[in-house]
Coordinates of C-alpha atoms in Angstrom, one line a residue:
M1 CA -31.1 -7.1 -10.5
T2 CA -27.9 -8.6 -8.6
D3 CA -24.9 -5.9 -8.8
K4 CA -22.2 -8.3 -9.9
I5 CA -18.8 -7.0 -8.0
G6 CA -15.9 -9.1 -7.9
V7 CA -13.1 -9.1 -5.4
I8 CA -9.2 -9.3 -6.8
G9 CA -7.2 -10.7 -3.7
T10 CA -5.6 -14.0 -2.2
P11 CA -8.2 -16.4 -2.0
G12 CA -8.3 -17.8 1.7
K13 CA -6.6 -14.6 3.1
W14 CA -8.7 -12.8 5.7
S15 CA -9.2 -9.4 4.2
T16 CA -10.0 -10.7 1.1
E17 CA -12.5 -13.4 2.1
A18 CA -14.1 -10.5 4.8
L19 CA -14.6 -8.1 1.6
A20 CA -16.2 -11.0 -0.6
D21 CA -18.3 -11.8 2.4
A22 CA -19.5 -8.2 2.8
I23 CA -20.2 -7.8 -0.7
E24 CA -22.2 -11.0 -0.9
A25 CA -24.0 -10.3 2.3
R26 CA -25.4 -7.2 0.2
T27 CA -25.5 -8.7 -3.1
G28 CA -26.1 -12.2 -3.4
F29 CA -22.9 -12.6 -5.6
R30 CA -19.8 -13.9 -4.7
Q31 CA -16.6 -13.7 -6.9
V32 CA -12.9 -13.9 -5.7
I33 CA -10.3 -13.0 -8.7
D34 CA -6.8 -14.4 -8.3
M35 CA -4.8 -12.3 -11.0
A36 CA -2.4 -15.3 -11.3
R37 CA -5.6 -17.0 -13.1
V38 CA -6.5 -14.2 -15.2
T39 CA -6.2 -14.2 -19.2
L40 CA -6.7 -11.1 -21.1
D41 CA -7.7 -12.2 -24.8
L42 CA -7.3 -8.6 -26.6
E43 CA -8.5 -9.8 -30.1
A44 CA -11.7 -11.4 -28.2
G45 CA -11.9 -8.4 -25.9
T46 CA -12.4 -10.6 -22.6
L47 CA -10.3 -10.9 -19.5
L48 CA -11.2 -14.4 -18.3
C49 CA -10.5 -16.1 -14.5
D50 CA -12.2 -19.4 -14.0
G51 CA -14.8 -18.7 -16.9
V52 CA -15.8 -15.4 -15.7
D53 CA -15.3 -12.3 -17.9
L54 CA -14.0 -9.6 -15.7
C55 CA -15.3 -6.9 -18.5
A56 CA -18.8 -8.4 -17.9
L57 CA -19.3 -7.4 -14.4
D58 CA -20.4 -4.2 -12.6
G59 CA -17.5 -3.6 -10.7
L60 CA -14.4 -4.8 -9.6
V61 CA -12.6 -4.3 -5.7
I62 CA -8.9 -4.8 -5.6
K63 CA -7.9 -5.9 -2.4
K64 CA -4.5 -7.4 -3.5
V65 CA -3.0 -8.0 -7.1
A66 CA -0.2 -10.1 -5.8
E67 CA 1.1 -11.6 -2.5
T68 CA 4.4 -9.6 -3.2
Y69 CA 5.3 -6.1 -4.8
S70 CA 7.1 -6.7 -8.2
A71 CA 7.0 -5.1 -11.5
H72 CA 5.3 -8.0 -12.5
A73 CA 2.4 -7.0 -10.4
L74 CA 2.5 -3.8 -12.3
D75 CA 1.4 -6.0 -15.5
R76 CA -1.2 -7.2 -13.8
L77 CA -2.6 -3.9 -13.3
E78 CA -2.2 -3.0 -16.7
M79 CA -4.5 -5.8 -17.6
L80 CA -7.0 -4.6 -15.5
R81 CA -6.9 -1.1 -17.4
V82 CA -8.9 -3.5 -20.0
A83 CA -11.8 -3.8 -17.8
E84 CA -11.7 -0.1 -17.0
A85 CA -12.0 1.0 -20.4
K86 CA -15.3 -1.1 -21.1
G87 CA -16.5 0.6 -18.2
V88 CA -16.4 -1.7 -15.6
K89 CA -15.9 0.2 -12.5
I90 CA -12.9 -0.4 -10.3
F91 CA -11.9 0.5 -6.9
S92 CA -9.3 1.7 -6.3
P93 CA -8.8 2.5 -10.2
A94 CA -5.7 0.5 -11.9
T95 CA -4.0 3.9 -12.8
A96 CA -4.3 5.1 -9.2
I97 CA -2.6 2.1 -7.8
L98 CA -0.2 1.9 -10.7
R99 CA 1.2 5.2 -9.0
L100 CA 1.8 3.3 -5.5
M101 CA 3.3 0.0 -6.0
D102 CA 6.5 1.3 -6.9
R103 CA 8.0 3.1 -4.3
L104 CA 9.9 5.9 -5.9
A105 CA 6.5 7.0 -7.7
C106 CA 4.9 7.2 -4.4
T107 CA 7.7 9.3 -3.0
V108 CA 8.0 11.5 -5.7
T109 CA 4.1 12.1 -5.6
L110 CA 4.3 12.7 -1.8
N111 CA 7.3 15.1 -2.4
A112 CA 5.5 17.2 -5.2
A113 CA 2.3 18.0 -2.8
G114 CA 4.7 19.3 0.0
A115 CA 4.3 16.4 2.4
P116 CA 7.1 16.3 5.2
M117 CA 9.0 13.0 4.7
P118 CA 12.4 11.8 5.8
P119 CA 15.6 12.8 3.8
T120 CA 15.8 10.5 1.0
T121 CA 18.4 10.0 -1.6
I122 CA 17.7 7.5 -4.9
T123 CA 21.1 6.7 -6.7
E124 CA 22.3 3.7 -9.0
D125 CA 26.1 5.1 -7.9
E126 CA 27.7 3.4 -5.0
A127 CA 29.4 6.2 -4.5
A128 CA 26.5 8.4 -3.9
A129 CA 24.8 5.8 -1.8
R130 CA 28.0 5.9 0.3
A131 CA 27.8 9.6 0.8
A132 CA 23.9 9.5 1.4
L133 CA 24.9 7.0 4.4
A134 CA 27.7 9.1 6.0
R135 CA 25.3 12.5 5.7
Y136 CA 22.7 10.4 7.3
G137 CA 24.7 8.3 10.0
A138 CA 22.0 5.6 10.0
A139 CA 19.9 4.9 6.8
V140 CA 17.5 2.3 5.7
F141 CA 17.9 1.0 2.2
K142 CA 14.8 0.1 0.6
P143 CA 13.9 -2.2 -2.5
L144 CA 11.4 -0.2 -4.6
F145 CA 9.1 -3.1 -4.8
S146 CA 8.1 -4.4 -1.1
T147 CA 5.6 -4.2 1.9
K148 CA 6.0 -4.8 5.6
A149 CA 9.7 -3.8 5.6
R150 CA 10.6 -6.5 3.6
G151 CA 14.3 -6.7 2.0
M152 CA 14.9 -3.2 4.1
V153 CA 18.6 -3.0 5.5
L154 CA 19.3 -0.5 8.0
L155 CA 22.9 0.4 8.0
E156 CA 25.1 2.5 10.0
A157 CA 27.8 4.9 8.4
D158 CA 30.3 3.7 11.0
A159 CA 30.0 -0.2 10.2
P160 CA 33.2 -1.8 9.2
D161 CA 31.4 -3.5 6.4
A162 CA 29.1 -0.8 5.6
E163 CA 30.5 -0.5 2.0
A164 CA 30.2 -4.1 1.3
Q165 CA 26.7 -3.9 2.7
I166 CA 25.8 -1.1 0.4
A167 CA 27.4 -3.4 -2.4
A168 CA 25.3 -6.2 -1.8
F169 CA 22.2 -4.3 -1.5
K170 CA 22.7 -2.6 -4.8
A171 CA 23.2 -6.2 -6.6
E172 CA 19.7 -6.9 -6.0
N173 CA 18.5 -3.8 -5.9
P174 CA 20.3 -1.5 -8.7
V175 CA 18.2 1.7 -8.1
M176 CA 18.9 2.4 -4.5
Y177 CA 16.6 4.3 -2.3
I178 CA 17.9 5.5 0.8
Q179 CA 15.9 7.0 3.7
K180 CA 17.5 8.7 6.8
K181 CA 16.7 6.4 9.8
A182 CA 14.0 8.4 11.8
D183 CA 13.3 7.9 15.3
L184 CA 9.9 6.4 15.7
S185 CA 9.8 5.9 19.3
G186 CA 8.5 2.7 19.4
H187 CA 5.7 3.4 17.0
D188 CA 4.1 4.8 14.0
L189 CA 0.7 5.4 12.8
G190 CA -1.4 4.2 10.0
M191 CA -4.5 6.5 9.3
V192 CA -7.4 5.4 7.3
F193 CA -9.3 7.2 4.5
L194 CA -12.3 6.0 2.2
G195 CA -13.1 8.0 -0.6
G196 CA -10.8 11.0 0.5
E197 CA -12.7 11.0 4.2
Y198 CA -11.2 10.3 7.5
I199 CA -12.2 6.8 9.0
C200 CA -9.7 6.2 11.9
T201 CA -6.3 5.7 13.0
Y202 CA -4.3 3.1 14.4
A203 CA -0.8 2.9 15.8
R204 CA 1.9 0.1 15.2
V205 CA 3.5 -0.4 18.4
S206 CA 6.8 -2.2 18.3
Q207 CA 7.0 -5.0 20.9
T208 CA 10.4 -5.8 20.1
D209 CA 13.9 -4.3 19.8
S210 CA 13.5 -4.1 15.8
W211 CA 14.2 -0.9 14.1
N212 CA 10.8 -1.1 12.5
T213 CA 7.1 -1.3 13.9
T214 CA 5.7 -3.6 11.0
I215 CA 3.3 -6.6 12.0
H216 CA 5.6 -8.5 10.1
S217 CA 8.5 -7.5 12.7
G218 CA 6.4 -8.3 15.6
G219 CA 4.4 -5.2 16.2
K220 CA 1.0 -5.0 17.8
Y221 CA -1.9 -2.7 16.6
A222 CA -3.5 0.0 19.3
P223 CA -6.1 2.8 18.9
Y224 CA -4.6 6.4 18.5
E225 CA -6.7 9.5 18.5
P226 CA -4.9 12.2 16.3
D227 CA -5.5 15.6 16.6
A228 CA -7.2 18.0 13.5
E229 CA -3.7 19.1 12.1
L230 CA -2.0 15.5 12.0
I231 CA -5.7 14.3 10.3
E232 CA -5.1 17.2 7.7
L233 CA -1.8 16.0 7.0
G234 CA -2.6 12.5 6.2
R235 CA -6.0 14.0 3.8
R236 CA -3.5 15.8 2.1
A237 CA -0.7 13.3 1.5
Q238 CA -3.6 10.9 0.4
A239 CA -5.5 13.1 -1.8
P240 CA -3.1 13.4 -5.1
F241 CA -3.5 9.4 -5.5
G242 CA -7.0 9.1 -5.7
L243 CA -7.9 5.9 -3.8
T244 CA -11.1 4.2 -2.8
F245 CA -9.5 3.0 0.7
T246 CA -6.0 3.5 1.7
T247 CA -3.8 4.1 4.8
V248 CA -1.3 6.7 5.1
D249 CA 1.8 5.6 7.0
I250 CA 2.9 8.7 9.4
A251 CA 5.3 8.7 12.2
L252 CA 5.7 11.3 14.9
T253 CA 9.6 12.2 15.4
P254 CA 11.0 14.9 17.8
D255 CA 11.5 16.9 14.6
G256 CA 7.6 16.7 13.9
P257 CA 5.4 14.2 11.9
I258 CA 6.7 12.8 8.8
V259 CA 5.2 10.8 5.9
F260 CA 6.5 7.3 4.8
E261 CA 4.3 6.5 2.1
V262 CA 0.5 5.8 0.8
S263 CA -0.9 2.3 0.9
A264 CA -2.0 0.9 -2.3
F265 CA -4.4 -1.2 -0.7
G266 CA -5.3 0.1 2.9
G267 CA -5.0 -1.7 6.0
Y268 CA -8.4 -3.5 6.7
R269 CA -6.8 -5.6 9.7
G270 CA -5.3 -2.7 11.5
A271 CA -8.7 -0.9 11.5
Q272 CA -10.4 -3.7 12.7
E273 CA -7.7 -4.9 15.3
G274 CA -6.4 -1.3 16.1
C275 CA -10.2 0.7 15.9
G276 CA -12.6 -1.6 15.8
I277 CA -13.7 -0.8 12.6
D278 CA -14.9 -3.5 10.0
A279 CA -13.4 -1.8 7.2
A280 CA -14.7 -4.3 4.9
A281 CA -18.2 -3.6 5.4
L282 CA -17.6 0.4 4.9
V283 CA -15.9 -0.1 1.5
A284 CA -18.8 -2.6 0.4
D285 CA -21.2 0.2 1.2
H286 CA -19.2 2.7 -0.2
V287 CA -18.7 0.6 -4.0
L288 CA -22.4 -0.2 -4.1
E289 CA -23.4 3.5 -3.6
Q290 CA -20.7 4.5 -6.2
V291 CA -21.9 1.2 -8.8
R292 CA -25.3 2.2 -8.6
A293 CA -25.1 6.2 -8.9

């Protein structure tokens, strides 16, 4: 019997199609699901996309639920919980991803787990934001929903327009997430885990004078070999989330390693270009093993 496993992602995007290819090669079944085309009918008990009821599939692999993070993306995950309740195995579980897409939810969980993080302040009060910036000297103001540093603003405490910039940021982000700027020394790390097991680590190396190293800002992937202590830090950081495939973002600073966040969906391209590892193939094998268990 064919295992019917769908891939939730962005049709046409490399990582989504690579994952769908890997699953099709192993099962003969291919279904790429765009959550924008999914309809939940609670009365009928169906979750339909292009005529296919996702509740009737054996499994779903979530590569991406939306092109950008937002509260609306959380609604899409809630819809997938209906399929979970009907016994469809989902990788990673929708409830696990729900705890990660909001930056604050991720931060609170990492803090509770004792992960070393940059000094961070969360507030809706502009006076408190100004005080935090004064303490930090320089800080990154981050939207609660964003990836690849989109919407982030680097502010200097002594900038003449700092107060105006804080007000402008708050106008778009009522809850301000303020993190002391870390010395990244031109690179940071993506530590890859599958089913809680360590796979590899890649570096994102800045190619410009940008304050961040993201690929979106011109960074490049490179291989990196961490020591056992650093791997254990990454393992402890991702453990509370219960994800199938993830990347832990770690920076090496003069004061020691710090964890920025745990990725909801993992870095397929980073694993490929930085480590030479076909993450899609590894995920497909892992998913099939779990579905058939």
